[in-house]
Short mmCIF file of C-alpha atoms in Angstrom, two decimals:
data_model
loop_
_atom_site.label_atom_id
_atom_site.label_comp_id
_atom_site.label_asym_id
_atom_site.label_seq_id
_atom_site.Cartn_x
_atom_site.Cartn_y
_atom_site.Cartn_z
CA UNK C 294 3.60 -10.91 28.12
CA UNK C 295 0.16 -8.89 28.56
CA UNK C 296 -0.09 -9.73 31.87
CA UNK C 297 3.21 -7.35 32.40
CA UNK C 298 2.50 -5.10 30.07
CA UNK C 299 -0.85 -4.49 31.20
CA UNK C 300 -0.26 -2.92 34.80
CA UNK C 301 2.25 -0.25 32.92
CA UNK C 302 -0.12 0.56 30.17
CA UNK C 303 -2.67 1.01 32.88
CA UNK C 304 -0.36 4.38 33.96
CA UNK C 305 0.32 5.94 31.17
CA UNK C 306 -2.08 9.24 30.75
CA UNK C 307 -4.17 8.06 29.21
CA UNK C 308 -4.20 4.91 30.04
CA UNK C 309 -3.99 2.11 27.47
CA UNK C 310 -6.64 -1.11 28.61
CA UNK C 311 -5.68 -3.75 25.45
CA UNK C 312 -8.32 -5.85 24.26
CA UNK C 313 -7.02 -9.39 23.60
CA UNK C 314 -9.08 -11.48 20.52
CA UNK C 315 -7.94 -14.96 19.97
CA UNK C 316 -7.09 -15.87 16.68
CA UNK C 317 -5.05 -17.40 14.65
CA UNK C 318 -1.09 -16.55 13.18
CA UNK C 319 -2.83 -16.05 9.48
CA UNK C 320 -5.86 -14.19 10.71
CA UNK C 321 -4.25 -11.80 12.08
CA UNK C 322 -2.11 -10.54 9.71
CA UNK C 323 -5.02 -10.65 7.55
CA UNK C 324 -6.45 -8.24 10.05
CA UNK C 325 -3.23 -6.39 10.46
CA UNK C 326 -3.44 -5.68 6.63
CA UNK C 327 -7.33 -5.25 6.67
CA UNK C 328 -6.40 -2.61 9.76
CA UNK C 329 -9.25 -4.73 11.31
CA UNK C 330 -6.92 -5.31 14.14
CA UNK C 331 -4.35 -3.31 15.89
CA UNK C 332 -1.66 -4.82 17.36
CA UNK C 333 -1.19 -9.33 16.72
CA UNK C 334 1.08 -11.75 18.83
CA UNK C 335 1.77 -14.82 16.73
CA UNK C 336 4.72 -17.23 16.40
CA UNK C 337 7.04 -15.84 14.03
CA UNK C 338 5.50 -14.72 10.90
CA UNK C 339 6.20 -14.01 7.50
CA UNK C 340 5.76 -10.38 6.98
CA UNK C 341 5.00 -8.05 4.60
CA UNK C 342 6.89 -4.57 3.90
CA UNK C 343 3.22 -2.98 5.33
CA UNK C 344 4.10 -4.70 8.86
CA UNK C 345 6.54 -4.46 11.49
CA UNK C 346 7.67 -6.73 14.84
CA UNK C 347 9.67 -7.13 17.60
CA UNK C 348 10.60 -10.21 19.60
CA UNK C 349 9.24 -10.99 22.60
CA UNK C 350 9.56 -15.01 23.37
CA UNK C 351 12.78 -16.90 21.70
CA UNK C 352 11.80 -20.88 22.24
CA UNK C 353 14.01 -24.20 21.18
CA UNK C 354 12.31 -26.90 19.37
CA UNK C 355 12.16 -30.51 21.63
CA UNK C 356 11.30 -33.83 20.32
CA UNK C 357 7.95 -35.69 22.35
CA UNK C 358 8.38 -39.60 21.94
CA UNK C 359 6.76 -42.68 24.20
CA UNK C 360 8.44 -43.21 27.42
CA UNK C 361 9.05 -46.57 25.64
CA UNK C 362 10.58 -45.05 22.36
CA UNK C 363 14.32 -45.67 22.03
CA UNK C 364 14.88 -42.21 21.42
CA UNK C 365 13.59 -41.32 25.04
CA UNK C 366 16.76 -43.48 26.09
CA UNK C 367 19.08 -40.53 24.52
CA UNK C 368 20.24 -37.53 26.56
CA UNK C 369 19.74 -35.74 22.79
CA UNK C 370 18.29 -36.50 20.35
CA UNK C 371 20.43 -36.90 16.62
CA UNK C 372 18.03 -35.27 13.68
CA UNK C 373 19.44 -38.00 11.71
CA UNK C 374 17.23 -40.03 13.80
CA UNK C 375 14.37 -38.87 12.86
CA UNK C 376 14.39 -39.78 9.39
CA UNK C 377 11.56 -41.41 8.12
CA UNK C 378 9.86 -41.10 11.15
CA UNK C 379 6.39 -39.53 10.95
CA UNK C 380 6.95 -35.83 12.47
CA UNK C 381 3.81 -34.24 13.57
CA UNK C 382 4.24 -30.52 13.31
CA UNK C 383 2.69 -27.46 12.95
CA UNK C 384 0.20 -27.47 9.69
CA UNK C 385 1.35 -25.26 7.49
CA UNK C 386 -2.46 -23.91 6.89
CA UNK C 387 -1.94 -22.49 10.44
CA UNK C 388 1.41 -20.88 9.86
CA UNK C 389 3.05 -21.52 6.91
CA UNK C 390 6.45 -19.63 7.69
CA UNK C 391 7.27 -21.75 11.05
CA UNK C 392 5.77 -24.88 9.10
CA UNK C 393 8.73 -24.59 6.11
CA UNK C 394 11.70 -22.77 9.09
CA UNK C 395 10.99 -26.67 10.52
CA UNK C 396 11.49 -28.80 7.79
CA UNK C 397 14.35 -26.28 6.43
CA UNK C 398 16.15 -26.85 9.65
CA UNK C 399 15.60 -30.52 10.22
CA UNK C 400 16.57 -31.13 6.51
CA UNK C 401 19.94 -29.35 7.04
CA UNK C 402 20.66 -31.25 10.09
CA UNK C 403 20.22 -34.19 7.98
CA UNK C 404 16.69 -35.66 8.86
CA UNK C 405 14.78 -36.90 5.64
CA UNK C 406 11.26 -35.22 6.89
CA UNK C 407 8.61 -37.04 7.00
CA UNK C 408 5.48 -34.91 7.60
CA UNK C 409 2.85 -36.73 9.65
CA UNK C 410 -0.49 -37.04 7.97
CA UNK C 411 -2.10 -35.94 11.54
CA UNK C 412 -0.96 -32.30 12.47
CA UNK C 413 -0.93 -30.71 16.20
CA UNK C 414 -0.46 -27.20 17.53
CA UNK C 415 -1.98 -27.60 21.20
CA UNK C 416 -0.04 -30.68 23.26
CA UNK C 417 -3.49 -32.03 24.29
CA UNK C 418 -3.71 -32.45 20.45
CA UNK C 419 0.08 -33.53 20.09
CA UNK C 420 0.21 -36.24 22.91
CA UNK C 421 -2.74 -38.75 21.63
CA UNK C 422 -0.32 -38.99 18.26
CA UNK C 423 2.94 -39.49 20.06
CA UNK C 424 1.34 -42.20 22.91
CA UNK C 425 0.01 -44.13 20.16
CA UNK C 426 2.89 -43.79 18.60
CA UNK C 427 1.33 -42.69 15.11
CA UNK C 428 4.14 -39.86 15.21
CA UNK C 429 7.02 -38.11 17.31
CA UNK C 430 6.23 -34.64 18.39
CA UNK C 431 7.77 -31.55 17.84
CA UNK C 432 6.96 -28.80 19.88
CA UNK C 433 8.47 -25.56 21.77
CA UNK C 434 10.26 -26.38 25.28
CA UNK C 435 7.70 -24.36 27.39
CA UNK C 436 4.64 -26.45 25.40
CA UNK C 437 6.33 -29.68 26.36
CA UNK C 438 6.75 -29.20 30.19
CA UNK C 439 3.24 -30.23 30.21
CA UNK C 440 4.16 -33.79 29.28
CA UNK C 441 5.51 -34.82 32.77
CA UNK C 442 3.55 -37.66 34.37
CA UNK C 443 2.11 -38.25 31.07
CA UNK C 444 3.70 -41.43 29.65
CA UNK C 445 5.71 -39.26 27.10
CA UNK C 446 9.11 -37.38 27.63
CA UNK C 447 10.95 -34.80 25.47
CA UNK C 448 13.98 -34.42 24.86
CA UNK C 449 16.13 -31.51 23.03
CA UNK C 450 17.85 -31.38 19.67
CA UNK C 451 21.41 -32.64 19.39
CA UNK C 452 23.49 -29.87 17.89
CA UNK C 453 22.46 -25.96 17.53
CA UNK C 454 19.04 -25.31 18.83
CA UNK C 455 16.35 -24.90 16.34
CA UNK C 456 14.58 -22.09 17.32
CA UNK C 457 11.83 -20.35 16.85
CA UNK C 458 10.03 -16.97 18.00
CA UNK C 459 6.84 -15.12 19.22
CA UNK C 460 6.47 -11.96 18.15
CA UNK C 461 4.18 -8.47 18.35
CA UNK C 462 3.52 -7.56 15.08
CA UNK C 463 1.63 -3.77 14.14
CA UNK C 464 1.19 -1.74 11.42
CA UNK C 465 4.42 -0.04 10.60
CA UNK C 466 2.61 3.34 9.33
CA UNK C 467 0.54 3.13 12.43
CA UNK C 468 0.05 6.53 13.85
CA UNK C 469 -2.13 5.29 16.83
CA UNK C 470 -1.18 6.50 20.35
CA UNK C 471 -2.48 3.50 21.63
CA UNK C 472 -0.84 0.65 19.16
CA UNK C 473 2.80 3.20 19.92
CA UNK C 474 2.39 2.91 23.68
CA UNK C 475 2.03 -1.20 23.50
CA UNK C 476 5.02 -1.37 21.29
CA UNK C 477 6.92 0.85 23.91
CA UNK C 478 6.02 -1.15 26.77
CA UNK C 479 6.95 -4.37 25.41
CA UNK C 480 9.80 -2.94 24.36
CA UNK C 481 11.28 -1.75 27.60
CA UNK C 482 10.06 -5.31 29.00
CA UNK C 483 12.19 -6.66 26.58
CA UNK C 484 15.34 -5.37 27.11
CA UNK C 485 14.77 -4.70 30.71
CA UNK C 486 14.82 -8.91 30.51
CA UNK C 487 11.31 -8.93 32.10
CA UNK C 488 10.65 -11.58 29.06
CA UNK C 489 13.35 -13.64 30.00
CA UNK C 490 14.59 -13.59 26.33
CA UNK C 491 17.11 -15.65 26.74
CA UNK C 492 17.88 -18.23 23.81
CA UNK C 493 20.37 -16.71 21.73
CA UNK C 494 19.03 -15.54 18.12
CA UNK C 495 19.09 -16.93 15.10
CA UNK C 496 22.48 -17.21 13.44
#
């Protein structure tokens, strides 16, 4: 997303240069709300009345498994399926609203959830767990193209997609030129379809 954004930003009088800071979903809306940080881009978070968003990245959830795993053999996989099955996720220390929207979803599909004692958010972290099959993987499509050539496959969700969404989140009594400029920007990439925002939204 910033590496659009940034060439318009660059033109506006004056121009707007952002200053990316990695951290994580829970930092920074503790930095949001400490107004130690401007502007955060997490996976959807839970917010408070003091913060505002908009969507820029929609993403469905995929199952990793072994190559050898029966449930690599399906075109789709059934959540019923995964009952019982160790599901490594993301911990919910990291973000505890996409943690819960995950085992809310699977549950209503029918999956008895069974949270893996090892937790991933990277794939390099994800694959070890799923290739010694000590879990199956769940992950966002675009984080599991990586796992081509890698002795594990994924496969999608049978049913309605599970989704789930990055967003830009600021202050909403923000008054800064600046924070106002990268909100309009992202905004006109985003329904200008320069995102590709494509998955449909949440019901």
């Amino acid at each position: 997303m910033f590496e659009l954004a940034a060439p318009r930003l660059a033109r506006r009088d004056p121009p707007v240069r952002p200053v990316p800071v990695p951290m994580g979903t829970r930092e920074q809306l503790r930095a949001l709300a400490a107004r130690r940080l401007d502007v955060g881009h997490t996976w959807q978070p839970e917010l408070t009345g003091e913060l505002t968003s908009l969507c820029t990245a929609r993403e469905r959830l995929v199952v990793v498994v072994a190559a050898g795993d029966p449930l690599a053999a399906e075109d789709a996989v059934d959540p019923v399926a995964l009952s019982g099955r160790p599901l490594a996720l993301v911990p919910r220390a990291t973000n505890p609203w996409v943690h819960d929207h995950y085992v809310r979803e699977l549950t209503a599909r029918g999956t008895r959830v069974t949270v893996a004692r090892q937790h991933a958010v990277r794939l390099d972290r994800l694959l070890p767990l799923v290739l010694a099959r000590t879990a199956i993987g769940l992950t966002t499509e675009r984080a599991a193209a990586g796992v081509a050539g890698t002795g594990a496959v994924s496969r999608p969700l049978a049913g309605p997609p599970l989704l789930v969404e990055h967003r830009l989140v600021w202050r909403a009594d923000t008054s800064d030129t600046a924070v106002l400029a990268l909100v309009d920007v992202v905004r006109e990439l985003v329904d200008g379809g320069a995102l590709g925002l494509s998955a449909p939204p949440p019901p």
